Tab-separated table of N, CA and C in Angstrom:
chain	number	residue	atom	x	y	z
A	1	UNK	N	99.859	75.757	107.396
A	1	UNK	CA	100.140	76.119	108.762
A	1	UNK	C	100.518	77.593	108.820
A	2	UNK	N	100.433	78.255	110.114
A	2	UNK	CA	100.604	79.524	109.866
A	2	UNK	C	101.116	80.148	111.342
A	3	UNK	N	102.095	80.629	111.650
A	3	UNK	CA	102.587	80.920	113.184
A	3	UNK	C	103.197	82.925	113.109
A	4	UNK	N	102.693	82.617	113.947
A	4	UNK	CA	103.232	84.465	114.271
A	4	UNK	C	104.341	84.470	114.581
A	5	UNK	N	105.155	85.851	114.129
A	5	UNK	CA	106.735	86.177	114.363
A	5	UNK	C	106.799	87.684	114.811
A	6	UNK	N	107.124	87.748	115.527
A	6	UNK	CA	107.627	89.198	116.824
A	6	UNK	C	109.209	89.365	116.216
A	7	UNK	N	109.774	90.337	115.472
A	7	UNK	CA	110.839	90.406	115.443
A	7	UNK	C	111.383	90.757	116.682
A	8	UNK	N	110.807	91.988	116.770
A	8	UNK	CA	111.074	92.516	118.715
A	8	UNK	C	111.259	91.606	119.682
A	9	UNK	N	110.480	90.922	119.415
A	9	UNK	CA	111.275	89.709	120.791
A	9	UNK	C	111.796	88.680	120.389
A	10	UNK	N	112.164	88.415	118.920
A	10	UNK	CA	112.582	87.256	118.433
A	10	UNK	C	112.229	86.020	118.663
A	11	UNK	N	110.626	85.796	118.772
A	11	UNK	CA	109.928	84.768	118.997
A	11	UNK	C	109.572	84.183	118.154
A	12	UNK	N	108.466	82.967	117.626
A	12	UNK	CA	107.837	82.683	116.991
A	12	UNK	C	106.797	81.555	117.420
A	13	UNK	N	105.755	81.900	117.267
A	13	UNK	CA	104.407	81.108	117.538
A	13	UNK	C	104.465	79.763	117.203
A	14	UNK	N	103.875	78.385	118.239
A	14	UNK	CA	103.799	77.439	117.417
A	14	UNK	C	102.692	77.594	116.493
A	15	UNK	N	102.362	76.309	115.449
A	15	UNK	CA	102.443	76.429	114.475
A	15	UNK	C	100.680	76.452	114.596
A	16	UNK	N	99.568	77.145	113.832
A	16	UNK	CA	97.979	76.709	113.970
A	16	UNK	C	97.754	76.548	112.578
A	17	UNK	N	96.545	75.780	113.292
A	17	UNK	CA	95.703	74.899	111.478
A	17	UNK	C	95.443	76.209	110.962
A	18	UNK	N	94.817	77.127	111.425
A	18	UNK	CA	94.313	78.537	110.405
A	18	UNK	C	95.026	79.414	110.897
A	19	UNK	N	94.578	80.257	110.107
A	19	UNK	CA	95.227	81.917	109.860
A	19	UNK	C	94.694	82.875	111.315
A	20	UNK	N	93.467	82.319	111.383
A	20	UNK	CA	92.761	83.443	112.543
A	20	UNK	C	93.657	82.824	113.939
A	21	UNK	N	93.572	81.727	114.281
A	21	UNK	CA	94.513	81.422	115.227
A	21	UNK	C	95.770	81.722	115.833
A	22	UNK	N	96.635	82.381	114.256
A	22	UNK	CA	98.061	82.256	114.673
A	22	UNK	C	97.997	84.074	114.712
A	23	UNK	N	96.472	84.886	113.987
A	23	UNK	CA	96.585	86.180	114.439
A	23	UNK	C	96.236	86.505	115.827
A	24	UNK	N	95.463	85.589	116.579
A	24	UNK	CA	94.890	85.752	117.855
A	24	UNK	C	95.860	85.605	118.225
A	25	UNK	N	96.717	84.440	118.543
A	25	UNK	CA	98.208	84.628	118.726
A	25	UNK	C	99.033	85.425	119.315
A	26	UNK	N	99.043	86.219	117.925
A	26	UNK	CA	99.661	87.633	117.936
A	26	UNK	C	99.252	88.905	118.299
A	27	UNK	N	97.590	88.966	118.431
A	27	UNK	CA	97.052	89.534	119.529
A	27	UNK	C	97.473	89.617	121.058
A	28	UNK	N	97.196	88.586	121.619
A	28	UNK	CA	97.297	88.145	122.369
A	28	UNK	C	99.320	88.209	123.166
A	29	UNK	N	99.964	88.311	122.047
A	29	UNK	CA	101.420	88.550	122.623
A	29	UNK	C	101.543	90.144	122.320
A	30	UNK	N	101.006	91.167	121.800
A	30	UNK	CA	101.020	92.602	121.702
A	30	UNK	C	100.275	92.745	122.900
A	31	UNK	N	99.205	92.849	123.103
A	31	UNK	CA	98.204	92.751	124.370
A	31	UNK	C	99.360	92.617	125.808
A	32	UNK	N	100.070	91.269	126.077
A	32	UNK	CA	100.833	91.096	127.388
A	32	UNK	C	102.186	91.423	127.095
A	33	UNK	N	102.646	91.671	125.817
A	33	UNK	CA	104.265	91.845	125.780
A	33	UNK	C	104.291	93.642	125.128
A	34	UNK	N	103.405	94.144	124.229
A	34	UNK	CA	103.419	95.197	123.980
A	34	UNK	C	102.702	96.201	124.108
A	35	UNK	N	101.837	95.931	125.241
A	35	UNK	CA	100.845	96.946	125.683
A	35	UNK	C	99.986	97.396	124.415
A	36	UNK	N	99.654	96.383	123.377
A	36	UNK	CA	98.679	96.798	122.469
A	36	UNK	C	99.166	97.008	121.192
A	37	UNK	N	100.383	97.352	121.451
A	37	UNK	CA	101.349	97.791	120.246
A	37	UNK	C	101.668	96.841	118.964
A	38	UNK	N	101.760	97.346	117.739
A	38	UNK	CA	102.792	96.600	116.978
A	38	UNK	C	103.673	96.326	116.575
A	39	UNK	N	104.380	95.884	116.945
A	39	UNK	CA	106.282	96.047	117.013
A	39	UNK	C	106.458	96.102	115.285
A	40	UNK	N	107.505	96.654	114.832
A	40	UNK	CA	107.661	96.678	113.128
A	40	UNK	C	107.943	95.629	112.874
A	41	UNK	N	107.597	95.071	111.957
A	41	UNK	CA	107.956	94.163	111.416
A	41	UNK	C	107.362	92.483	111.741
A	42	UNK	N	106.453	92.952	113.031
A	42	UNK	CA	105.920	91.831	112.550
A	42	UNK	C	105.137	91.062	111.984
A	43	UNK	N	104.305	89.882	111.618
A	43	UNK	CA	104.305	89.581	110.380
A	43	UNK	C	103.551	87.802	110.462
A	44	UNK	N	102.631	87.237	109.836
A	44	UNK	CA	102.502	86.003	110.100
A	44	UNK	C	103.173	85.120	109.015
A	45	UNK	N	104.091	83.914	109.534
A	45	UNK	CA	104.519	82.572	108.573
A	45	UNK	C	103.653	82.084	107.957
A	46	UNK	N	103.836	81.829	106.611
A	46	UNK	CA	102.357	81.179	105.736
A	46	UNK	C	103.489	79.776	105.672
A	47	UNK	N	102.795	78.424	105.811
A	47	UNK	CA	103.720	77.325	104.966
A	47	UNK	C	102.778	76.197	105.066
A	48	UNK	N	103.414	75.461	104.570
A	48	UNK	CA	102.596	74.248	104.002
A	48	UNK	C	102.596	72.482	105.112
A	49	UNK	N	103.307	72.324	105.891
A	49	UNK	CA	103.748	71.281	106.245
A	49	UNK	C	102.275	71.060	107.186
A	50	UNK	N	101.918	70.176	107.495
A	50	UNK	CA	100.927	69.340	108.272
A	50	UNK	C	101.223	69.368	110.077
A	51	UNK	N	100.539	69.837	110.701
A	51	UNK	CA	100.138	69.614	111.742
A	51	UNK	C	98.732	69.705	112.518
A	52	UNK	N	98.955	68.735	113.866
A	52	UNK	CA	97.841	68.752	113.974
A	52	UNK	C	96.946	69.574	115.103
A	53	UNK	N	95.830	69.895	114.789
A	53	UNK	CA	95.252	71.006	115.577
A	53	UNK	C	95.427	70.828	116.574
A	54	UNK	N	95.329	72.382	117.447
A	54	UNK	CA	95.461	72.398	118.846
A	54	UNK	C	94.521	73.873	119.271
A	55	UNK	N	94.501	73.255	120.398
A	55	UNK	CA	93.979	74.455	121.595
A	55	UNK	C	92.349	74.603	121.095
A	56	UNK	N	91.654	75.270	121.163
A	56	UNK	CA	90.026	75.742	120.073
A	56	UNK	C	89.679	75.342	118.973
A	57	UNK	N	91.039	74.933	118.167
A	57	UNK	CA	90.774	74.593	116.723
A	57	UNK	C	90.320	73.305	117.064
A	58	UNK	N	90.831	72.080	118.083
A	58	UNK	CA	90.252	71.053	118.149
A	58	UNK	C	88.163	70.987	118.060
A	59	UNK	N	87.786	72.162	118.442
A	59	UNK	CA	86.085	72.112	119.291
A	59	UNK	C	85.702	71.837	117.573
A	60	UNK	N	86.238	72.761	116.710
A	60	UNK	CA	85.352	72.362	115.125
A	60	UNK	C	86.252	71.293	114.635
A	61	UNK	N	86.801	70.408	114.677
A	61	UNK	CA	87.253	69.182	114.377
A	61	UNK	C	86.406	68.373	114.842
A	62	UNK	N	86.318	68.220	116.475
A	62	UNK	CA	85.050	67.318	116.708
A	62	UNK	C	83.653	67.393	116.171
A	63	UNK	N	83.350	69.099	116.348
A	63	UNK	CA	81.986	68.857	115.797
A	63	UNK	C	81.601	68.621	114.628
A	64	UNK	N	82.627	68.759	113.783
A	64	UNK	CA	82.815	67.959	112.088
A	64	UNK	C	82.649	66.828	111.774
A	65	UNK	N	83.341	66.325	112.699
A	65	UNK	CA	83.113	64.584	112.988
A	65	UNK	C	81.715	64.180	113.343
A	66	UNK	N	81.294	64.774	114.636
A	66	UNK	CA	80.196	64.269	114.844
A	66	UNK	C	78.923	65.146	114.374
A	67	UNK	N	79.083	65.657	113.407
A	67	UNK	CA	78.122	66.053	112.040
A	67	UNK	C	78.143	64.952	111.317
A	68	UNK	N	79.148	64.369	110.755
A	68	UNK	CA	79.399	63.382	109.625
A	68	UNK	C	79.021	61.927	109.925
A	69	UNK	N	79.008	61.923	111.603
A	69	UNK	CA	78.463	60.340	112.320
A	69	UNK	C	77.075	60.782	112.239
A	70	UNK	N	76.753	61.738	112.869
A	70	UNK	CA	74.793	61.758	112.904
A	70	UNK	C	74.454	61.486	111.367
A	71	UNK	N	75.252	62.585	110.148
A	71	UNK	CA	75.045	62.428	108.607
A	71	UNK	C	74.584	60.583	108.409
A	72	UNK	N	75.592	59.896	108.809
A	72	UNK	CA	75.788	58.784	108.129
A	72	UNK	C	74.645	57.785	108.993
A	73	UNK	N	74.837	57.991	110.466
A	73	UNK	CA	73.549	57.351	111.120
A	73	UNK	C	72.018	57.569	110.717
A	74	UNK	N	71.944	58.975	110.340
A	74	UNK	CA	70.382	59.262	109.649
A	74	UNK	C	70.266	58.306	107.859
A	75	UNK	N	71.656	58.399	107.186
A	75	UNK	CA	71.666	57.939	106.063
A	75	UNK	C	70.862	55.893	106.288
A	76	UNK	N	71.991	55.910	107.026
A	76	UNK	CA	71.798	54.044	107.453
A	76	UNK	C	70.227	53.912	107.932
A	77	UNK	N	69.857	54.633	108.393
A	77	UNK	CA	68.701	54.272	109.732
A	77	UNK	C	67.127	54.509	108.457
Protein backbone atom coordinates (compact mmCIF):
# COMPACT_ATOMS: atom_id res chain seq x y z
CA UNK A 1 0.00 0.00 0.00
CA UNK A 2 1.26 3.34 -0.52
CA UNK A 3 -0.39 6.93 0.60
CA UNK A 4 0.98 10.42 0.22
CA UNK A 5 2.13 12.71 3.17
CA UNK A 6 2.10 16.70 2.97
CA UNK A 7 4.08 17.64 5.95
CA UNK A 8 2.83 21.26 5.23
CA UNK A 9 -0.53 20.48 5.82
CA UNK A 10 -0.13 17.57 7.98
CA UNK A 11 -2.24 15.33 5.95
CA UNK A 12 -2.05 11.98 4.72
CA UNK A 13 -3.61 10.21 1.72
CA UNK A 14 -5.81 7.22 2.04
CA UNK A 15 -4.19 4.32 1.37
CA UNK A 16 -3.82 3.01 -2.92
CA UNK A 17 -3.09 -0.47 -4.33
CA UNK A 18 -0.06 1.22 -6.40
CA UNK A 19 2.50 3.67 -6.27
CA UNK A 20 1.22 5.76 -9.36
CA UNK A 21 -2.05 6.35 -7.55
CA UNK A 22 -0.94 7.60 -4.27
CA UNK A 23 1.60 10.00 -6.60
CA UNK A 24 -1.42 11.28 -8.59
CA UNK A 25 -2.64 11.87 -5.24
CA UNK A 26 -0.10 14.04 -4.46
CA UNK A 27 -0.29 15.71 -7.64
CA UNK A 28 -3.37 16.46 -7.45
CA UNK A 29 -3.13 18.04 -3.62
CA UNK A 30 0.08 20.40 -4.86
CA UNK A 31 -2.05 21.36 -7.96
CA UNK A 32 -5.32 22.67 -5.44
CA UNK A 33 -3.44 23.19 -2.10
CA UNK A 34 0.01 24.38 -3.48
CA UNK A 35 -0.37 26.02 -6.61
CA UNK A 36 1.96 23.37 -8.22
CA UNK A 37 4.44 23.49 -5.60
CA UNK A 38 6.34 21.02 -3.49
CA UNK A 39 6.13 21.57 0.00
CA UNK A 40 9.63 20.07 1.69
CA UNK A 41 9.43 17.23 2.81
CA UNK A 42 7.01 15.62 1.26
CA UNK A 43 7.24 12.18 0.54
CA UNK A 44 5.17 8.85 -0.29
CA UNK A 45 4.34 5.90 2.68
CA UNK A 46 5.60 2.56 1.32
CA UNK A 47 3.89 -0.42 3.66
CA UNK A 48 2.69 -3.61 3.45
CA UNK A 49 -0.85 -4.16 4.97
CA UNK A 50 -3.77 -5.15 2.46
CA UNK A 51 -6.36 -3.06 1.17
CA UNK A 52 -8.75 -2.98 -1.13
CA UNK A 53 -8.73 -1.03 -4.38
CA UNK A 54 -10.43 2.05 -4.95
CA UNK A 55 -11.38 4.85 -7.24
CA UNK A 56 -9.57 3.82 -11.15
CA UNK A 57 -7.62 1.13 -9.70
CA UNK A 58 -10.95 -0.80 -9.54
CA UNK A 59 -11.38 -0.44 -13.95
CA UNK A 60 -7.99 -2.98 -14.16
CA UNK A 61 -9.28 -5.29 -11.47
CA UNK A 62 -12.37 -5.88 -13.45
CA UNK A 63 -10.84 -6.11 -16.64
CA UNK A 64 -8.45 -8.80 -15.13
CA UNK A 65 -11.23 -10.70 -14.15
CA UNK A 66 -13.01 -10.60 -17.13
CA UNK A 67 -9.80 -11.53 -19.18
CA UNK A 68 -9.50 -14.64 -16.98
CA UNK A 69 -13.54 -15.54 -17.51
CA UNK A 70 -13.29 -15.13 -21.46
CA UNK A 71 -9.49 -17.16 -20.80
CA UNK A 72 -11.33 -19.97 -19.15
CA UNK A 73 -14.67 -19.84 -21.35
CA UNK A 74 -12.48 -20.16 -24.66
CA UNK A 75 -10.42 -22.97 -22.63
CA UNK A 76 -13.92 -25.01 -21.75
CA UNK A 77 -15.71 -24.30 -25.09
Amino acid sequence: MHRYRCPLCGTTSPRYLTLAGAKRHGADHRDNRHGGDHPDGEHIIHGAAYAAPRGGEWTAVVVLLVLVAIGLLYKLG
